[in-house]
XYZ file of C-alpha atoms in Angstrom:
273
model
C 0.000 0.000 0.000
C 1.299 3.439 -0.887
C 1.942 6.122 1.653
C -0.418 9.071 1.421
C 0.900 12.571 1.138
C -0.030 15.754 2.943
C 1.362 19.157 2.015
C 1.182 22.172 4.235
C 2.912 25.517 4.715
C 1.871 26.729 1.266
C 2.821 30.354 1.768
C 1.592 33.052 -0.622
C 4.942 34.841 -0.183
C 6.298 32.135 -2.476
C 3.568 32.622 -5.008
C 4.169 35.878 -6.890
C 0.921 37.110 -8.376
C 1.700 40.721 -9.255
C 4.492 39.888 -11.708
C 2.438 37.492 -13.859
C -0.603 39.769 -13.757
C 1.284 42.894 -14.771
C 2.988 41.000 -17.595
C -0.402 39.761 -18.806
C -1.908 43.241 -18.474
C 0.819 44.791 -20.633
C 0.643 42.003 -23.180
C -3.135 42.184 -23.447
C -3.412 45.960 -23.663
C -0.289 46.458 -25.753
C 1.161 49.152 -23.542
C -2.070 51.097 -23.040
C -3.224 52.033 -19.536
C 0.286 51.629 -18.118
C -0.478 54.294 -15.519
C -3.354 52.133 -14.247
C -1.580 48.750 -14.231
C -0.739 48.633 -10.498
C -4.209 49.810 -9.510
C -5.762 47.291 -11.881
C -3.844 44.462 -10.231
C -5.102 45.406 -6.772
C -8.686 45.850 -7.999
C -8.780 42.545 -9.904
C -7.341 40.615 -6.948
C -9.897 42.236 -4.627
C -12.780 41.349 -6.922
C -11.450 37.813 -7.211
C -11.550 37.357 -3.461
C -15.211 38.391 -3.470
C -16.271 35.435 -5.580
C -13.587 32.765 -5.205
C -15.517 30.890 -2.475
C -18.611 30.774 -4.661
C -16.547 29.492 -7.584
C -14.764 26.814 -5.579
C -17.964 25.560 -3.978
C -19.723 25.259 -7.331
C -22.167 28.136 -6.856
C -20.790 29.881 -9.936
C -18.576 28.643 -12.734
C -14.870 29.366 -12.944
C -15.520 31.335 -16.147
C -18.044 33.452 -14.274
C -15.449 34.156 -11.585
C -12.839 35.149 -14.173
C -15.266 37.406 -16.010
C -16.359 39.083 -12.788
C -12.932 39.767 -11.376
C -11.368 41.041 -14.598
C -14.358 42.933 -15.957
C -15.494 44.527 -12.695
C -11.972 44.965 -11.317
C -10.848 46.838 -14.423
C -14.044 48.881 -14.425
C -13.114 49.988 -10.908
C -10.067 51.750 -12.377
C -11.848 53.096 -15.435
C -11.106 50.370 -18.006
C -14.026 48.771 -19.841
C -13.799 45.283 -21.363
C -16.378 42.759 -22.503
C -16.999 39.349 -20.940
C -15.241 37.709 -23.874
C -12.248 39.994 -23.422
C -12.187 39.153 -19.715
C -11.790 35.473 -20.564
C -9.096 36.315 -23.106
C -7.231 38.307 -20.469
C -7.551 35.384 -18.037
C -6.001 33.062 -20.622
C -3.057 35.424 -21.049
C -2.727 35.718 -17.256
C -2.827 31.931 -16.819
C 0.015 31.587 -19.309
C 2.057 34.124 -17.351
C 1.456 32.585 -13.934
C 4.453 30.945 -12.323
C 3.479 27.863 -10.313
C 6.837 27.580 -8.718
C 7.056 26.211 -5.204
C 3.673 24.562 -5.379
C 4.158 22.630 -8.593
C 7.662 21.559 -7.555
C 6.366 20.049 -4.318
C 3.356 18.381 -5.916
C 5.445 17.059 -8.790
C 7.926 15.485 -6.370
C 5.140 13.567 -4.628
C 3.437 12.416 -7.799
C 6.701 11.435 -9.486
C 7.582 9.421 -6.389
C 4.370 7.419 -6.848
C 2.438 8.788 -3.885
C -1.312 9.157 -4.148
C -3.543 10.802 -3.297
C -1.805 14.100 -2.645
C -3.653 16.227 -0.102
C -2.798 19.927 -0.176
C -3.844 21.917 2.864
C -4.529 25.603 2.307
C -5.610 28.559 4.408
C -9.219 29.761 4.004
C -7.909 33.031 2.519
C -5.689 31.298 -0.041
C -5.537 33.185 -3.326
C -7.667 32.016 -6.274
C -4.466 31.556 -8.294
C -2.998 29.220 -5.720
C -6.186 27.159 -5.605
C -6.350 26.984 -9.384
C -2.714 25.913 -9.570
C -3.407 23.073 -7.121
C -6.735 21.836 -8.457
C -5.647 21.989 -12.071
C -2.361 20.176 -11.598
C -3.426 16.525 -11.486
C -6.594 14.529 -10.770
C -4.804 12.795 -7.881
C -4.417 16.119 -6.058
C -7.067 17.225 -3.572
C -7.400 20.595 -1.853
C -8.046 20.350 1.899
C -9.114 23.581 3.647
C -7.402 24.303 6.961
C -9.801 26.796 8.582
C -7.635 27.278 11.680
C -4.304 27.555 9.862
C -3.810 31.048 11.289
C -3.346 29.439 14.712
C -0.163 27.648 13.656
C 1.319 24.877 11.547
C -0.204 22.113 13.682
C -3.647 23.095 12.408
C -2.642 22.562 8.780
C -1.156 19.173 9.594
C -4.265 18.181 11.529
C -6.531 19.198 8.649
C -4.627 16.901 6.308
C -4.589 13.979 8.759
C -8.268 14.452 9.546
C -9.151 14.276 5.860
C -6.953 11.225 5.399
C -8.606 9.396 8.303
C -12.108 10.212 7.043
C -11.335 9.215 3.471
C -10.092 5.657 4.029
C -11.652 2.748 5.902
C -8.251 1.072 6.063
C -5.582 3.549 7.085
C -2.361 3.711 5.046
C 0.863 2.696 6.806
C 2.057 6.279 7.008
C 1.816 9.805 5.736
C 4.550 11.761 3.969
C 4.533 15.403 5.082
C 6.137 17.794 2.621
C 6.543 21.532 3.026
C 5.646 23.998 0.324
C 8.680 26.162 1.149
C 11.201 23.469 0.228
C 11.090 23.553 -3.593
C 14.328 21.610 -4.093
C 12.961 18.391 -2.578
C 12.571 15.986 -5.482
C 11.045 12.621 -6.220
C 14.311 10.750 -5.666
C 14.622 11.949 -2.073
C 10.959 11.102 -1.431
C 11.386 7.602 -2.894
C 14.534 6.955 -0.875
C 12.873 8.100 2.335
C 9.780 5.995 1.630
C 11.876 2.877 1.111
C 13.819 3.643 4.284
C 10.587 4.124 6.235
C 9.041 0.861 5.028
C 11.941 -1.077 6.524
C 10.436 -0.255 9.916
C 6.985 1.337 9.407
C 6.114 1.519 13.082
C 8.692 4.317 13.452
C 8.716 7.862 12.138
C 11.356 8.729 9.550
C 13.141 11.805 8.217
C 16.272 12.600 6.194
C 19.405 14.029 7.813
C 22.015 16.035 5.922
C 25.294 17.163 7.501
C 23.969 16.049 10.873
C 20.842 18.217 10.573
C 17.370 16.672 10.591
C 15.462 17.768 7.494
C 12.214 17.241 5.648
C 10.011 15.650 4.474
C 9.034 13.495 7.431
C 6.924 10.351 7.477
C 4.512 9.780 10.327
C 3.372 6.192 10.998
C -0.348 5.466 11.101
C -0.061 4.890 14.846
C 0.801 8.560 15.292
C -2.327 9.933 13.616
C -4.354 10.067 16.837
C -1.704 11.986 18.758
C -1.159 14.301 15.808
C -4.816 15.330 15.948
C -4.268 16.436 19.558
C -1.617 18.991 18.611
C -2.539 22.661 18.798
C -1.359 26.019 17.550
C 2.205 26.353 16.339
C 3.337 23.209 18.109
C 4.942 20.922 15.566
C 5.266 17.171 15.572
C 8.740 16.995 17.167
C 7.417 15.315 20.287
C 5.442 12.803 18.253
C 8.449 12.030 16.060
C 10.485 11.282 19.168
C 7.710 9.226 20.752
C 7.519 7.057 17.655
C 11.235 6.338 17.517
C 12.306 8.754 14.800
C 14.789 7.125 12.432
C 17.103 9.376 10.447
C 18.117 8.490 6.918
C 21.572 9.897 6.064
C 21.605 11.802 2.780
C 23.885 14.150 0.881
C 20.887 15.878 -0.667
C 20.915 19.421 0.738
C 17.328 19.891 -0.485
C 16.244 18.222 2.756
C 17.490 21.178 4.793
C 16.967 24.037 2.327
C 13.886 26.228 2.618
C 12.900 29.628 1.279
C 10.507 32.123 2.848
C 10.430 35.011 0.375
C 10.119 35.404 -3.375
C 13.555 37.031 -3.494
C 15.109 34.055 -1.721
C 13.431 31.710 -4.155
C 14.759 33.601 -7.182
C 18.261 33.590 -5.719
C 18.018 29.864 -5.058
C 16.688 29.070 -8.527
C 19.548 30.993 -10.134
C 22.036 28.963 -8.146
C 20.274 25.643 -8.822
C 17.613 25.732 -11.567
C 14.432 23.890 -10.605
């Protein structure tokens, strides 16, 4: 049986929306309205937030959401476009979007053969982030984490709770990947999975240069205790309680994370993703 995968810590600071939007705006309008570009971005994002819940709960279509946010958002700054033009602008914007950290993390899990992939997101996650997740692969499922603002434990619990409710027979473990570690690849995930399955009653994690890294694998026996965590309290105590085994690796991806867009760009220049 395959391990299931939970992602959390999908931080919008790693998902640049203004750059792709402004590029799409300039491409679509051919240099017109340059003085309104920044305002247009803010207005379109604001209008998107107004209807993204309705779109993602099926109350309105995704096309309706795109038309509303582009058409009404641009009207807010004095630019008139038709519904058809709004969809054309969305297509240009979609082509400009950079699904960087998110797609790298999801791709690593899928390429490693893990399924399903559960992606926990904050309730205020941007429409672009949600679209990037839901449109990536049919094996990927979005899991809302309504209390994510209280700390990382809440995101982890949301993923575990969904996993427990989804399967009558629990998987042997759950692989927990972080959205802010874009260098983690399928090979590291596969190696860690194989290492874990040698002794699946114990938790497992990679260690590079003597430093414990990520991802981690929690055994099924730890799910109950994980659901008792609160706030920003991580799973360190649970890892220790379930005999954490460290897999030595030379892959520095296990201990490399990025917390800002600038840090990501610097990292990608040094080691293309």
